[in-house]
Amino acid sequence: MRVILITGATSGVGLESAKLFSQEEDTKVISLSTDLGKIEKAKSQLPNVDFLQCDVSDYNALLKIAEIVENKYGKIDVLVSNAGTIIPGDIETLDASDWDKVIKNNFSSYFYVSKAFLPLLKKGTNANIVCISSISATAGGSSIAYSCAKAGVNMIAQTLSKDLAKYNIRVNTISPGMLNSGFHIHNNVMNEEQYKQMLEKQSVNYPFGIGTSLDVANAIVFISSEKAGWISGADLIVDGGRLASR
């Protein structure tokens, strides 16, 4: 059995990825999320997914979850680090406390998750880590903290790809562009109308239009599969041509 663990699989890219993976034969999907309300809602859509409550920015909590996963499944084959949050703001407008929150949830958590589940990945088959980054890591964005955190994620993945090659564990990043995933709504920084207006404004910058969660989920499924078995240390840009058209 192939065991897939996804952080933040209750909405957006994480939820869409869980849907795709759960359709594969002899595959078990595990989700780590914090919000119980979102977990219950996602359960109704994906009853076969094992939803566990955990704050991925809490390393000790992750160690406890790792014990649960080891006792139940014995290994992890694919770890998708996807959970995160965004708080818009530049150097003048972003509070220091909000900076700390975004960095902890979008950067430190990626290190914590990888470290906590590494012993289980060592037991996996074609084991690999997929870190969800963003084109904001190189192009900047509306949140200085989010952009900096994602730049850090890219370096975590680059370093891990070298450190873990001796265990035959691949590590890659996927950098999405703007998606109609509801990310800003789920993180309570925009209402639906504000989000719609932002997407419309940004769409002119995307030759192939604004992307969807499925666009990125398809990339995650590919990069974590045996078909990508010779790919490690790569950053797969999934942005509808945004960076190329700058």
Short mmCIF file of C-alpha atoms in Angstrom, two decimals:
data_model
loop_
_atom_site.label_atom_id
_atom_site.label_comp_id
_atom_site.label_asym_id
_atom_site.label_seq_id
_atom_site.Cartn_x
_atom_site.Cartn_y
_atom_site.Cartn_z
CA MET A 1 0.00 0.00 0.00
CA ARG A 2 1.20 3.50 -0.86
CA VAL A 3 0.84 5.97 2.02
CA ILE A 4 0.47 9.68 1.22
CA LEU A 5 0.55 12.35 3.94
CA ILE A 6 -0.65 15.84 3.03
CA THR A 7 -0.65 18.84 5.33
CA GLY A 8 -3.57 21.21 4.89
CA ALA A 9 -5.76 18.87 2.86
CA THR A 10 -9.07 20.38 3.94
CA SER A 11 -9.24 23.06 1.24
CA GLY A 12 -7.68 24.30 -1.99
CA VAL A 13 -4.67 22.49 -3.43
CA GLY A 14 -4.41 20.11 -0.47
CA LEU A 15 -8.00 18.95 -0.75
CA GLU A 16 -7.77 18.53 -4.54
CA SER A 17 -4.57 16.54 -4.16
CA ALA A 18 -6.19 14.29 -1.57
CA LYS A 19 -9.03 13.64 -4.01
CA LEU A 20 -6.65 12.61 -6.79
CA PHE A 21 -4.45 10.41 -4.62
CA SER A 22 -7.44 8.70 -3.00
CA GLN A 23 -8.61 7.60 -6.46
CA GLU A 24 -5.45 5.55 -6.95
CA GLU A 25 -5.51 1.83 -6.21
CA ASP A 26 -3.94 0.53 -3.00
CA THR A 27 -3.31 4.05 -1.68
CA LYS A 28 -4.07 5.58 1.70
CA VAL A 29 -4.20 9.34 2.16
CA ILE A 30 -3.61 11.03 5.52
CA SER A 31 -4.40 14.70 6.11
CA LEU A 32 -3.03 16.92 8.86
CA SER A 33 -5.07 20.04 9.56
CA THR A 34 -5.77 22.29 12.51
CA ASP A 35 -9.36 23.47 12.05
CA LEU A 36 -11.91 20.90 13.25
CA GLY A 37 -14.72 22.55 11.31
CA LYS A 38 -12.79 22.28 8.06
CA ILE A 39 -11.84 18.70 8.88
CA GLU A 40 -15.48 17.67 9.33
CA LYS A 41 -16.47 19.36 6.08
CA ALA A 42 -13.64 17.67 4.16
CA LYS A 43 -14.52 14.30 5.70
CA SER A 44 -17.95 14.48 4.08
CA GLN A 45 -16.28 14.79 0.68
CA LEU A 46 -13.50 12.26 1.27
CA PRO A 47 -14.65 9.61 3.77
CA ASN A 48 -11.72 7.33 2.88
CA VAL A 49 -9.09 9.89 3.85
CA ASP A 50 -7.66 9.65 7.37
CA PHE A 51 -8.08 13.20 8.73
CA LEU A 52 -5.97 13.97 11.80
CA GLN A 53 -5.98 17.21 13.76
CA CYS A 54 -2.55 18.74 14.23
CA ASP A 55 -0.91 22.16 14.25
CA VAL A 56 1.99 21.68 11.82
CA SER A 57 3.85 24.60 13.42
CA ASP A 58 4.05 22.59 16.66
CA TYR A 59 6.97 20.15 16.39
CA ASN A 60 6.07 18.15 19.50
CA ALA A 61 2.52 17.67 18.21
CA LEU A 62 3.95 16.40 14.92
CA LEU A 63 6.08 13.85 16.75
CA LYS A 64 2.95 12.48 18.43
CA ILE A 65 1.19 12.23 15.06
CA ALA A 66 4.24 10.46 13.63
CA GLU A 67 3.86 7.79 16.32
CA ILE A 68 0.19 7.34 15.40
CA VAL A 69 1.01 7.04 11.71
CA GLU A 70 3.84 4.59 12.37
CA ASN A 71 1.65 2.36 14.52
CA LYS A 72 -1.14 2.38 11.96
CA TYR A 73 0.70 2.37 8.62
CA GLY A 74 4.36 1.73 9.36
CA LYS A 75 5.72 4.13 6.75
CA ILE A 76 5.13 7.15 4.53
CA ASP A 77 5.84 7.07 0.80
CA VAL A 78 4.96 10.66 -0.09
CA LEU A 79 4.95 13.74 2.14
CA VAL A 80 3.24 16.80 0.68
CA SER A 81 3.95 19.94 2.73
CA ASN A 82 1.16 22.26 1.71
CA ALA A 83 -0.36 23.90 4.80
CA GLY A 84 0.11 27.62 5.15
CA THR A 85 -1.38 31.04 5.69
CA ILE A 86 -1.02 34.52 4.27
CA ILE A 87 -1.24 37.97 5.84
CA PRO A 88 -0.76 40.82 3.34
CA GLY A 89 1.53 43.70 4.21
CA ASP A 90 4.87 45.32 3.43
CA ILE A 91 7.69 46.38 5.75
CA GLU A 92 5.69 49.41 6.93
CA THR A 93 2.25 47.85 7.32
CA LEU A 94 2.90 44.29 8.50
CA ASP A 95 2.97 43.82 12.28
CA ALA A 96 5.93 41.96 13.73
CA SER A 97 3.56 39.43 15.32
CA ASP A 98 1.98 38.72 11.91
CA TRP A 99 5.46 38.27 10.43
CA ASP A 100 6.20 35.66 13.12
CA LYS A 101 2.92 33.85 12.45
CA VAL A 102 3.44 33.64 8.69
CA ILE A 103 7.08 32.56 8.99
CA LYS A 104 6.20 29.88 11.54
CA ASN A 105 3.32 28.47 9.50
CA ASN A 106 4.85 28.75 6.03
CA PHE A 107 8.55 28.19 6.68
CA SER A 108 9.39 26.62 10.04
CA SER A 109 6.55 24.11 9.69
CA TYR A 110 8.12 22.70 6.51
CA PHE A 111 11.28 21.90 8.45
CA TYR A 112 9.30 20.49 11.38
CA VAL A 113 7.15 18.25 9.18
CA SER A 114 10.11 16.91 7.21
CA LYS A 115 12.11 16.18 10.37
CA ALA A 116 9.22 14.56 12.26
CA PHE A 117 8.29 12.19 9.43
CA LEU A 118 11.76 11.44 8.06
CA PRO A 119 12.03 8.10 9.92
CA LEU A 120 8.81 6.96 8.23
CA LEU A 121 9.94 8.22 4.82
CA LYS A 122 13.09 6.11 5.16
CA LYS A 123 10.79 3.07 5.26
CA GLY A 124 8.84 4.15 2.16
CA THR A 125 9.01 3.05 -1.47
CA ASN A 126 10.03 5.70 -4.02
CA ALA A 127 9.84 7.99 -1.01
CA ASN A 128 9.74 11.69 -1.70
CA ILE A 129 8.82 15.07 -0.30
CA VAL A 130 6.88 17.69 -2.24
CA CYS A 131 7.04 21.22 -0.81
CA ILE A 132 4.45 23.68 -2.06
CA SER A 133 6.17 26.99 -2.64
CA SER A 134 5.02 29.94 -4.77
CA ILE A 135 6.23 32.15 -7.60
CA SER A 136 6.14 34.84 -4.89
CA ALA A 137 9.41 33.34 -3.68
CA THR A 138 11.16 34.89 -6.67
CA ALA A 139 8.74 37.53 -7.93
CA GLY A 140 7.54 38.94 -4.63
CA GLY A 141 3.90 39.52 -3.77
CA SER A 142 1.43 41.31 -1.55
CA SER A 143 2.94 39.87 1.64
CA ILE A 144 6.59 40.35 2.47
CA ALA A 145 6.37 37.58 5.07
CA TYR A 146 4.75 35.08 2.70
CA SER A 147 7.25 35.78 -0.09
CA CYS A 148 10.21 35.44 2.26
CA ALA A 149 8.82 32.26 3.79
CA LYS A 150 8.36 30.65 0.37
CA ALA A 151 11.90 31.64 -0.62
CA GLY A 152 13.00 29.79 2.50
CA VAL A 153 10.92 26.76 1.53
CA ASN A 154 12.82 26.60 -1.77
CA MET A 155 16.12 26.47 0.11
CA ILE A 156 14.83 23.86 2.56
CA ALA A 157 13.92 21.65 -0.39
CA GLN A 158 17.24 22.25 -2.14
CA THR A 159 19.16 21.33 1.00
CA LEU A 160 17.01 18.30 1.75
CA SER A 161 17.38 17.03 -1.81
CA LYS A 162 21.13 16.77 -1.20
CA ASP A 163 20.96 15.56 2.40
CA LEU A 164 18.39 12.83 1.76
CA ALA A 165 19.70 11.47 -1.55
CA LYS A 166 21.69 8.88 0.41
CA TYR A 167 18.35 7.45 1.56
CA ASN A 168 16.93 7.53 -1.99
CA ILE A 169 14.42 10.15 -0.87
CA ARG A 170 13.63 12.72 -3.54
CA VAL A 171 12.69 16.30 -2.65
CA ASN A 172 11.09 18.84 -4.99
CA THR A 173 9.11 22.04 -4.85
CA ILE A 174 6.10 23.16 -6.82
CA SER A 175 5.63 26.91 -7.29
CA PRO A 176 2.09 27.86 -8.25
CA GLY A 177 1.02 31.22 -9.57
CA MET A 178 -2.31 32.84 -8.78
CA LEU A 179 -5.05 30.25 -8.29
CA ASN A 180 -8.79 30.43 -7.95
CA SER A 181 -8.50 28.26 -4.85
CA GLY A 182 -10.09 30.51 -2.26
CA PHE A 183 -6.77 30.76 -0.39
CA HIS A 184 -7.27 34.35 0.76
CA ILE A 185 -10.88 33.62 1.74
CA HIS A 186 -9.91 30.52 3.77
CA ASN A 187 -7.33 32.63 5.59
CA ASN A 188 -9.87 35.38 6.37
CA VAL A 189 -7.98 38.17 4.61
CA MET A 190 -10.61 38.76 1.91
CA ASN A 191 -14.32 38.23 1.39
CA GLU A 192 -15.65 36.60 -1.77
CA GLU A 193 -16.18 39.88 -3.62
CA GLN A 194 -12.70 41.18 -2.80
CA TYR A 195 -11.21 37.87 -3.87
CA LYS A 196 -13.10 37.92 -7.15
CA GLN A 197 -11.87 41.45 -7.87
CA MET A 198 -8.28 40.46 -7.12
CA LEU A 199 -8.44 37.51 -9.51
CA GLU A 200 -9.92 39.67 -12.25
CA LYS A 201 -7.16 42.27 -11.77
CA GLN A 202 -4.42 39.65 -11.82
CA SER A 203 -5.77 37.67 -14.78
CA VAL A 204 -4.27 40.09 -17.33
CA ASN A 205 -0.81 39.00 -16.15
CA TYR A 206 -1.46 35.32 -16.89
CA PRO A 207 -1.26 34.25 -20.58
CA PHE A 208 -3.17 31.04 -19.85
CA GLY A 209 -5.51 32.58 -17.29
CA ILE A 210 -5.79 32.13 -13.55
CA GLY A 211 -5.09 28.56 -12.45
CA THR A 212 -7.10 26.12 -10.36
CA SER A 213 -6.29 23.84 -7.46
CA LEU A 214 -6.55 20.90 -9.86
CA ASP A 215 -3.78 22.34 -12.04
CA VAL A 216 -1.40 22.16 -9.10
CA ALA A 217 -2.75 18.87 -7.74
CA ASN A 218 -2.02 17.20 -11.09
CA ALA A 219 1.57 18.45 -10.85
CA ILE A 220 1.87 17.09 -7.31
CA VAL A 221 0.66 13.66 -8.37
CA PHE A 222 3.17 13.60 -11.22
CA ILE A 223 6.24 14.83 -9.33
CA SER A 224 5.60 12.31 -6.53
CA SER A 225 5.13 9.36 -8.90
CA GLU A 226 7.58 6.81 -10.26
CA LYS A 227 7.38 8.63 -13.60
CA ALA A 228 9.35 11.43 -11.94
CA GLY A 229 11.78 9.01 -10.30
CA TRP A 230 14.87 10.80 -11.64
CA ILE A 231 13.75 14.27 -10.59
CA SER A 232 15.04 15.71 -7.33
CA GLY A 233 16.00 19.23 -6.28
CA ALA A 234 13.72 20.72 -8.92
CA ASP A 235 11.25 23.58 -8.70
CA LEU A 236 8.27 22.89 -10.93
CA ILE A 237 6.64 26.20 -11.84
CA VAL A 238 2.89 25.92 -12.41
CA ASP A 239 1.84 29.46 -13.21
CA GLY A 240 0.13 29.65 -16.60
CA GLY A 241 3.15 31.42 -18.09
CA ARG A 242 3.18 34.26 -15.55
CA LEU A 243 6.92 34.40 -14.85
CA ALA A 244 7.85 33.90 -18.48
CA SER A 245 5.72 36.87 -19.54
CA ARG A 246 7.17 39.41 -17.12
#
